[in-house]
PDB file of C-alpha atoms in Angstrom:
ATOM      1  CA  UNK A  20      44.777  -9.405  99.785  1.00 45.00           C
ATOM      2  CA  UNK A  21      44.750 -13.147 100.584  1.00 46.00           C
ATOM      3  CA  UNK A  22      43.635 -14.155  97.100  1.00 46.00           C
ATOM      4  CA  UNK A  23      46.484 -11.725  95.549  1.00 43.00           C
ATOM      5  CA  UNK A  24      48.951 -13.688  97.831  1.00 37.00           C
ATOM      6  CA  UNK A  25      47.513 -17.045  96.444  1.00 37.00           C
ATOM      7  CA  UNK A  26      48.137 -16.209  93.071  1.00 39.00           C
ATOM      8  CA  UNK A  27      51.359 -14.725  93.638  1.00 36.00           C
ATOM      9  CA  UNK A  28      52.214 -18.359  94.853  1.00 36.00           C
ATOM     10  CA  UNK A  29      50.703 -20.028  92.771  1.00 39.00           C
ATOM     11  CA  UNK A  30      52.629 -18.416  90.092  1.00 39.00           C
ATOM     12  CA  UNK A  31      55.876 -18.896  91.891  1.00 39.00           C
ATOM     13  CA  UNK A  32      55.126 -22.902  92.165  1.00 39.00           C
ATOM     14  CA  UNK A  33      54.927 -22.679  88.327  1.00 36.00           C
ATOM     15  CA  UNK A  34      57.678 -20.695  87.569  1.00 37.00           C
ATOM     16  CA  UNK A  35      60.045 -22.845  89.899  1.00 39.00           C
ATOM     17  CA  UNK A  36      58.539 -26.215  88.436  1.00 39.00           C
ATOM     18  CA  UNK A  37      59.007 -24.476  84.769  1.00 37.00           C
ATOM     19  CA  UNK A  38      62.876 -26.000  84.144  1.00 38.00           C
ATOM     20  CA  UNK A  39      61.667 -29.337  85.118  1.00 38.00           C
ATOM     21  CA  UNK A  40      61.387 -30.569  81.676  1.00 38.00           C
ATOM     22  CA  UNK A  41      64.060 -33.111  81.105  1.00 66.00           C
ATOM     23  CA  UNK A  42      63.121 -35.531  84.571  1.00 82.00           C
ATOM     24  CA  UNK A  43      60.228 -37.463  85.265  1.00 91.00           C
ATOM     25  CA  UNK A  44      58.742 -38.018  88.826  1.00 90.00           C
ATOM     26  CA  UNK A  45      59.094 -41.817  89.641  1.00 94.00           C
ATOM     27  CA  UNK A  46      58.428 -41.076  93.032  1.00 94.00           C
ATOM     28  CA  UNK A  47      56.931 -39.101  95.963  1.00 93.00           C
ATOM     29  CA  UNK A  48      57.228 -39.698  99.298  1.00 93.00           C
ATOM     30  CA  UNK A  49      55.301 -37.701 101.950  1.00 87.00           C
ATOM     31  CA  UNK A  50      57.350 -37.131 105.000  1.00 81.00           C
ATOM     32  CA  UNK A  51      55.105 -35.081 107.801  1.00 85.00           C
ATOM     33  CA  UNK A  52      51.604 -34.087 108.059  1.00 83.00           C
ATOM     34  CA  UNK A  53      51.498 -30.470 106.522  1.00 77.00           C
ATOM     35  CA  UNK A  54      52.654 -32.159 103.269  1.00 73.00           C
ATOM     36  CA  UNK A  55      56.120 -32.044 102.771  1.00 82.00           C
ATOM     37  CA  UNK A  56      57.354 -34.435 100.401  1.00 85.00           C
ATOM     38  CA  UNK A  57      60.609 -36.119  98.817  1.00 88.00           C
ATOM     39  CA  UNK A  58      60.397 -35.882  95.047  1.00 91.00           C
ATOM     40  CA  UNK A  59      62.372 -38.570  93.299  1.00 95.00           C
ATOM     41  CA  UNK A  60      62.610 -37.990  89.472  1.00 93.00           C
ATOM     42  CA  UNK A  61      64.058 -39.863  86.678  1.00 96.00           C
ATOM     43  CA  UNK A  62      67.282 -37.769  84.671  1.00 94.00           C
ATOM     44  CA  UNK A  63      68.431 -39.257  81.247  1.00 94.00           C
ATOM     45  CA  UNK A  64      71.562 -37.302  80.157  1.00 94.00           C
ATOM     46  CA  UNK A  65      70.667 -35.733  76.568  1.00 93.00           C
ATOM     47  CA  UNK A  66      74.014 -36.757  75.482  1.00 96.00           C
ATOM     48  CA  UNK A  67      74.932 -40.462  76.834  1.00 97.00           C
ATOM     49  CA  UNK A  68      72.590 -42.861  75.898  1.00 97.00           C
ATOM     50  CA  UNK A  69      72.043 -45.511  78.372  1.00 96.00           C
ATOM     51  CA  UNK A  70      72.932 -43.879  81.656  1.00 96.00           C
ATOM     52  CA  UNK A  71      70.089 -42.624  84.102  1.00 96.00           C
ATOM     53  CA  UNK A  72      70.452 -40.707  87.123  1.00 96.00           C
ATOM     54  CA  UNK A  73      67.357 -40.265  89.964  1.00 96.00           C
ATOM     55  CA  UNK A  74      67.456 -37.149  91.695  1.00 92.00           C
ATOM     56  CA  UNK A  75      65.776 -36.948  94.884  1.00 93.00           C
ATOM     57  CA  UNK A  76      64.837 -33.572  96.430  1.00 86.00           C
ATOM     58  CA  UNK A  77      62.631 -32.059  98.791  1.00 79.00           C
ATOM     59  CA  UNK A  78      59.655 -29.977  97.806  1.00 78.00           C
ATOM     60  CA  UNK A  79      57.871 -27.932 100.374  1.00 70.00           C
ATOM     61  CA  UNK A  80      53.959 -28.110 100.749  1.00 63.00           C
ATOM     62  CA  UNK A  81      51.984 -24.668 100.691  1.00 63.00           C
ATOM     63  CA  UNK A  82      51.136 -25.113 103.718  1.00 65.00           C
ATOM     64  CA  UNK A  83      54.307 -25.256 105.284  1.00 62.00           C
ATOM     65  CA  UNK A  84      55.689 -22.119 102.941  1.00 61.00           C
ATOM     66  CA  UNK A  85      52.641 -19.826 104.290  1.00 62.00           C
ATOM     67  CA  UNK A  86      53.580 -20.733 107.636  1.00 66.00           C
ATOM     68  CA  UNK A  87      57.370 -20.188 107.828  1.00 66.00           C
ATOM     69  CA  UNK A  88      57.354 -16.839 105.446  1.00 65.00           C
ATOM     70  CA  UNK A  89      59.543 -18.240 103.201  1.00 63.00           C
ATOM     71  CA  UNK A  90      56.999 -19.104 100.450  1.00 58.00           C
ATOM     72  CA  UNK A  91      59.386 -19.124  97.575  1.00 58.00           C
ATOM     73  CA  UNK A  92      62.255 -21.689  98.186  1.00 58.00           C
ATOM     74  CA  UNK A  93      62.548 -24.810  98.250  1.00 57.00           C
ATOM     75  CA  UNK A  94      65.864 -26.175 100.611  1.00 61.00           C
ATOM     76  CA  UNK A  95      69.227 -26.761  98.185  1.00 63.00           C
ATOM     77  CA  UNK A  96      69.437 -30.518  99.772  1.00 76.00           C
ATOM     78  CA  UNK A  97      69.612 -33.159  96.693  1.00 83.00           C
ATOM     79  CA  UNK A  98      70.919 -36.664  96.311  1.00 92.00           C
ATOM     80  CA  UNK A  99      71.922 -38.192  93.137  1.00 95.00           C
ATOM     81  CA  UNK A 100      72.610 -41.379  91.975  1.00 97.00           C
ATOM     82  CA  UNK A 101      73.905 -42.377  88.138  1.00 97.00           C
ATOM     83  CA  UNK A 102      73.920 -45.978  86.355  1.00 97.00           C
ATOM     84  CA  UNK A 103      74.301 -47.427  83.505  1.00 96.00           C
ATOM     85  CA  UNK A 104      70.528 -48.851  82.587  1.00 96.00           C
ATOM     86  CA  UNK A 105      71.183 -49.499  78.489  1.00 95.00           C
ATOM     87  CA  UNK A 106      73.784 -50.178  76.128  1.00 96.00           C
ATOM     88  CA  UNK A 107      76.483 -46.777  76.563  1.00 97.00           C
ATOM     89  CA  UNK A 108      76.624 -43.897  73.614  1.00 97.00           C
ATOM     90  CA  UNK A 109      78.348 -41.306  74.110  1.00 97.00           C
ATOM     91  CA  UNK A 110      77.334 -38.017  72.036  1.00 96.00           C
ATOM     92  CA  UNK A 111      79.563 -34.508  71.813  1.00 95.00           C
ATOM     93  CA  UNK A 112      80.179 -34.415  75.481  1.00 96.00           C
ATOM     94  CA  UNK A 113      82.812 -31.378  77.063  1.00 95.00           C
ATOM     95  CA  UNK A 114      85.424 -32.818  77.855  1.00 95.00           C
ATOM     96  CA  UNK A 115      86.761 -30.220  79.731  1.00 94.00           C
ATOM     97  CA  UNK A 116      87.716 -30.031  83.713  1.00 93.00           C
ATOM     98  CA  UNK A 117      84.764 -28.206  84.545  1.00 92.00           C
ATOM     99  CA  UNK A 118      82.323 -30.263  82.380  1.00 94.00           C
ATOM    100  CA  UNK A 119      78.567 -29.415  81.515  1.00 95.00           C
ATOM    101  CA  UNK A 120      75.506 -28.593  82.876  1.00 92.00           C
ATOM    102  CA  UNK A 121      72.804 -31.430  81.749  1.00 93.00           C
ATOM    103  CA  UNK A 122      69.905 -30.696  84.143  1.00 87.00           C
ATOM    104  CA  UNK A 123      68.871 -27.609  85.534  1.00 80.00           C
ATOM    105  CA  UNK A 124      65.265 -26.852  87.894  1.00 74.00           C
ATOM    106  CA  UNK A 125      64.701 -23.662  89.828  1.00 62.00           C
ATOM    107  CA  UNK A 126      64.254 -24.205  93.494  1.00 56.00           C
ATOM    108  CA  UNK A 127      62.843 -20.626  94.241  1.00 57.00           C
ATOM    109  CA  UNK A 128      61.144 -17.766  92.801  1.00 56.00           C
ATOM    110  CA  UNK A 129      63.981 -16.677  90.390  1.00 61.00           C
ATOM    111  CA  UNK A 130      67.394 -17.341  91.696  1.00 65.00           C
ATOM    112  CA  UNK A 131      68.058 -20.535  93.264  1.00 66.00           C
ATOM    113  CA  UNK A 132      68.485 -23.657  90.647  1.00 77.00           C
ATOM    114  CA  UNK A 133      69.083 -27.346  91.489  1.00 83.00           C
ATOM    115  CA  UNK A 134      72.476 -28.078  88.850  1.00 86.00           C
ATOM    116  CA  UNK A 135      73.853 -31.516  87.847  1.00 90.00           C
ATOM    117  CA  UNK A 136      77.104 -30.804  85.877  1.00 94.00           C
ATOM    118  CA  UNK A 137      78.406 -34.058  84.226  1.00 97.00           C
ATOM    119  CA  UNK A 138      82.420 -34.302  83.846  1.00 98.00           C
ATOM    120  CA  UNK A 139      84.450 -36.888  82.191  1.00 97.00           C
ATOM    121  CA  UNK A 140      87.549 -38.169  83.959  1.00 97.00           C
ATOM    122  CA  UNK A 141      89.754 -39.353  81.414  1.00 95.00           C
ATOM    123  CA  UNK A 142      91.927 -40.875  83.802  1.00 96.00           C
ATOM    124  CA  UNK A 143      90.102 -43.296  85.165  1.00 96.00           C
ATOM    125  CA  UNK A 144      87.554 -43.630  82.314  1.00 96.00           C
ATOM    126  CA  UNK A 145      84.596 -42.292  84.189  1.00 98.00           C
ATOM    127  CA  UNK A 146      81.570 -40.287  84.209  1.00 98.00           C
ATOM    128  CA  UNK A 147      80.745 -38.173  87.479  1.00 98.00           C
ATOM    129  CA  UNK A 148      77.451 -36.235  88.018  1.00 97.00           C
ATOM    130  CA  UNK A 149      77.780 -33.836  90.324  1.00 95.00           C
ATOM    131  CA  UNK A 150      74.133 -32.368  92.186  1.00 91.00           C
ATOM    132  CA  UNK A 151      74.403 -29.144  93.654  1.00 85.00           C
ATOM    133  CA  UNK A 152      72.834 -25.819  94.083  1.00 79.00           C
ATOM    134  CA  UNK A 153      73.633 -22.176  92.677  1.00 70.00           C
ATOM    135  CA  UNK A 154      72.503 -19.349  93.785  1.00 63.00           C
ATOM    136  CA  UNK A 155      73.019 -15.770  92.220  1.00 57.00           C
ATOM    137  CA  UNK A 156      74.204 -13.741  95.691  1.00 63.00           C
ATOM    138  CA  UNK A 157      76.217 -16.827  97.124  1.00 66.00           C
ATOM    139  CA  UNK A 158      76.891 -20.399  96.393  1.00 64.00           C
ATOM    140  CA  UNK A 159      75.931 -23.562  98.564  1.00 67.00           C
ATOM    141  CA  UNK A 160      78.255 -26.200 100.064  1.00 72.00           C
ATOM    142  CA  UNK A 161      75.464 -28.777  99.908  1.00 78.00           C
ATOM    143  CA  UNK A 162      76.165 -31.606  96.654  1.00 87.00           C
ATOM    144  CA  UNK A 163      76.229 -34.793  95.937  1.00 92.00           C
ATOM    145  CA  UNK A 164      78.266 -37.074  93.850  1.00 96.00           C
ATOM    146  CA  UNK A 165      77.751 -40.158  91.546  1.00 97.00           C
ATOM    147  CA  UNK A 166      79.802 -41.987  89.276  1.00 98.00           C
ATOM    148  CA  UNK A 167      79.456 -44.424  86.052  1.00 98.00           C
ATOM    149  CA  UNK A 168      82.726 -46.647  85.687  1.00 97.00           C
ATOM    150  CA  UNK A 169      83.272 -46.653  81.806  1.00 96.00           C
ATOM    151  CA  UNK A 170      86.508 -49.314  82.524  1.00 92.00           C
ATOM    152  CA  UNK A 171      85.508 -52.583  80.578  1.00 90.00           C
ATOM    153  CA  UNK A 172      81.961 -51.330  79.337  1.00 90.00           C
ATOM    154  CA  UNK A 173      81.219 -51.419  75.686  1.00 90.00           C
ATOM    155  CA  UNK A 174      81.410 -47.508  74.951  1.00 95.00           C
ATOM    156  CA  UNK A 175      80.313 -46.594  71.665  1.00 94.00           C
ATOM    157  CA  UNK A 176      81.685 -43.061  70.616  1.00 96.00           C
ATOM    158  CA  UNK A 177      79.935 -41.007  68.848  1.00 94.00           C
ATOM    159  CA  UNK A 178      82.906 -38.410  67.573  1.00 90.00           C
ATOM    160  CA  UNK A 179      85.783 -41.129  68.485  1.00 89.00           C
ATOM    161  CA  UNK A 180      87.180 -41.908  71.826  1.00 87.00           C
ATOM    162  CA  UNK A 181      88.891 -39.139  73.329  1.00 88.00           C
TER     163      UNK A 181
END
């Protein structure tokens, strides 16, 4: 029985680390003494060249999911934080209100996923990365919010400046 439940979450740790394919870890930071840690990763959006975003999360040891039941989530908390770290291109980006998903990791078993949905606000010539979590049965209040000022920045278009 206990080996079954080993591999069960063992597959479970893969399948949730699966989507992760797009960031790399820059960082871990333990934060108690079952092994709990903050994971801080490295995001470069697939279509604007020379903006980064680090996403920090946490990620729960196995210890600590064996001994609270709840072996196949991981919290929704994130943090995010966008800047320009090259010279800005801009690919085929939506431009729509409700903008795209660029980065998507499941934070359970099958239905929990850590989102960051860029949008473009025309208005005030801006790129906003929003961090939050979706879940299948209900959503999650828990974001967070991070901007790249495009005002006075050489922006090269790829398709022409909306």
């Amino acid at each position: 029985m206990q080996r079954q439940m080993i591999s069960v979450l063992a597959g479970a740790t893969l399948l949730a680390a699966a989507g992760n394919v797009l960031a790399d870890e820059v960082g871990r930071v333990g934060v108690d003494w079952v092994g709990n840690d903050i994971v801080i990763e490295a995001l470069h959006d697939p279509e604007v060249e020379g903006v980064t975003c680090h996403i920090a999360y946490f990620d729960r040891s196995m210890f600590d999911r064996l001994s609270n039941g709840n072996w196949f989530e991981d919290p929704s908390n994130s943090s995010i934080a966008c800047r320009q770290t090259g010279p800005i291109t801009i690919g085929d980006i939506d431009l729509g209100e409700d903008g795209e998903e660029v980065f998507k990791q499941g934070r359970s078993l099958i239905f929990k996923k850590l989102v960051i949905n860029r949008i473009f606000d025309r208005e005030n010539d801006t790129l906003i990365y929003l961090a939050h979590s979706r879940e299948v049965a209900e959503g999650s209040a828990k974001m967070s919010l991070s901007t790249v000022p495009l005002y006075d920045q050489s922006v090269s278009w790829k398709n022409g400046a909306p």
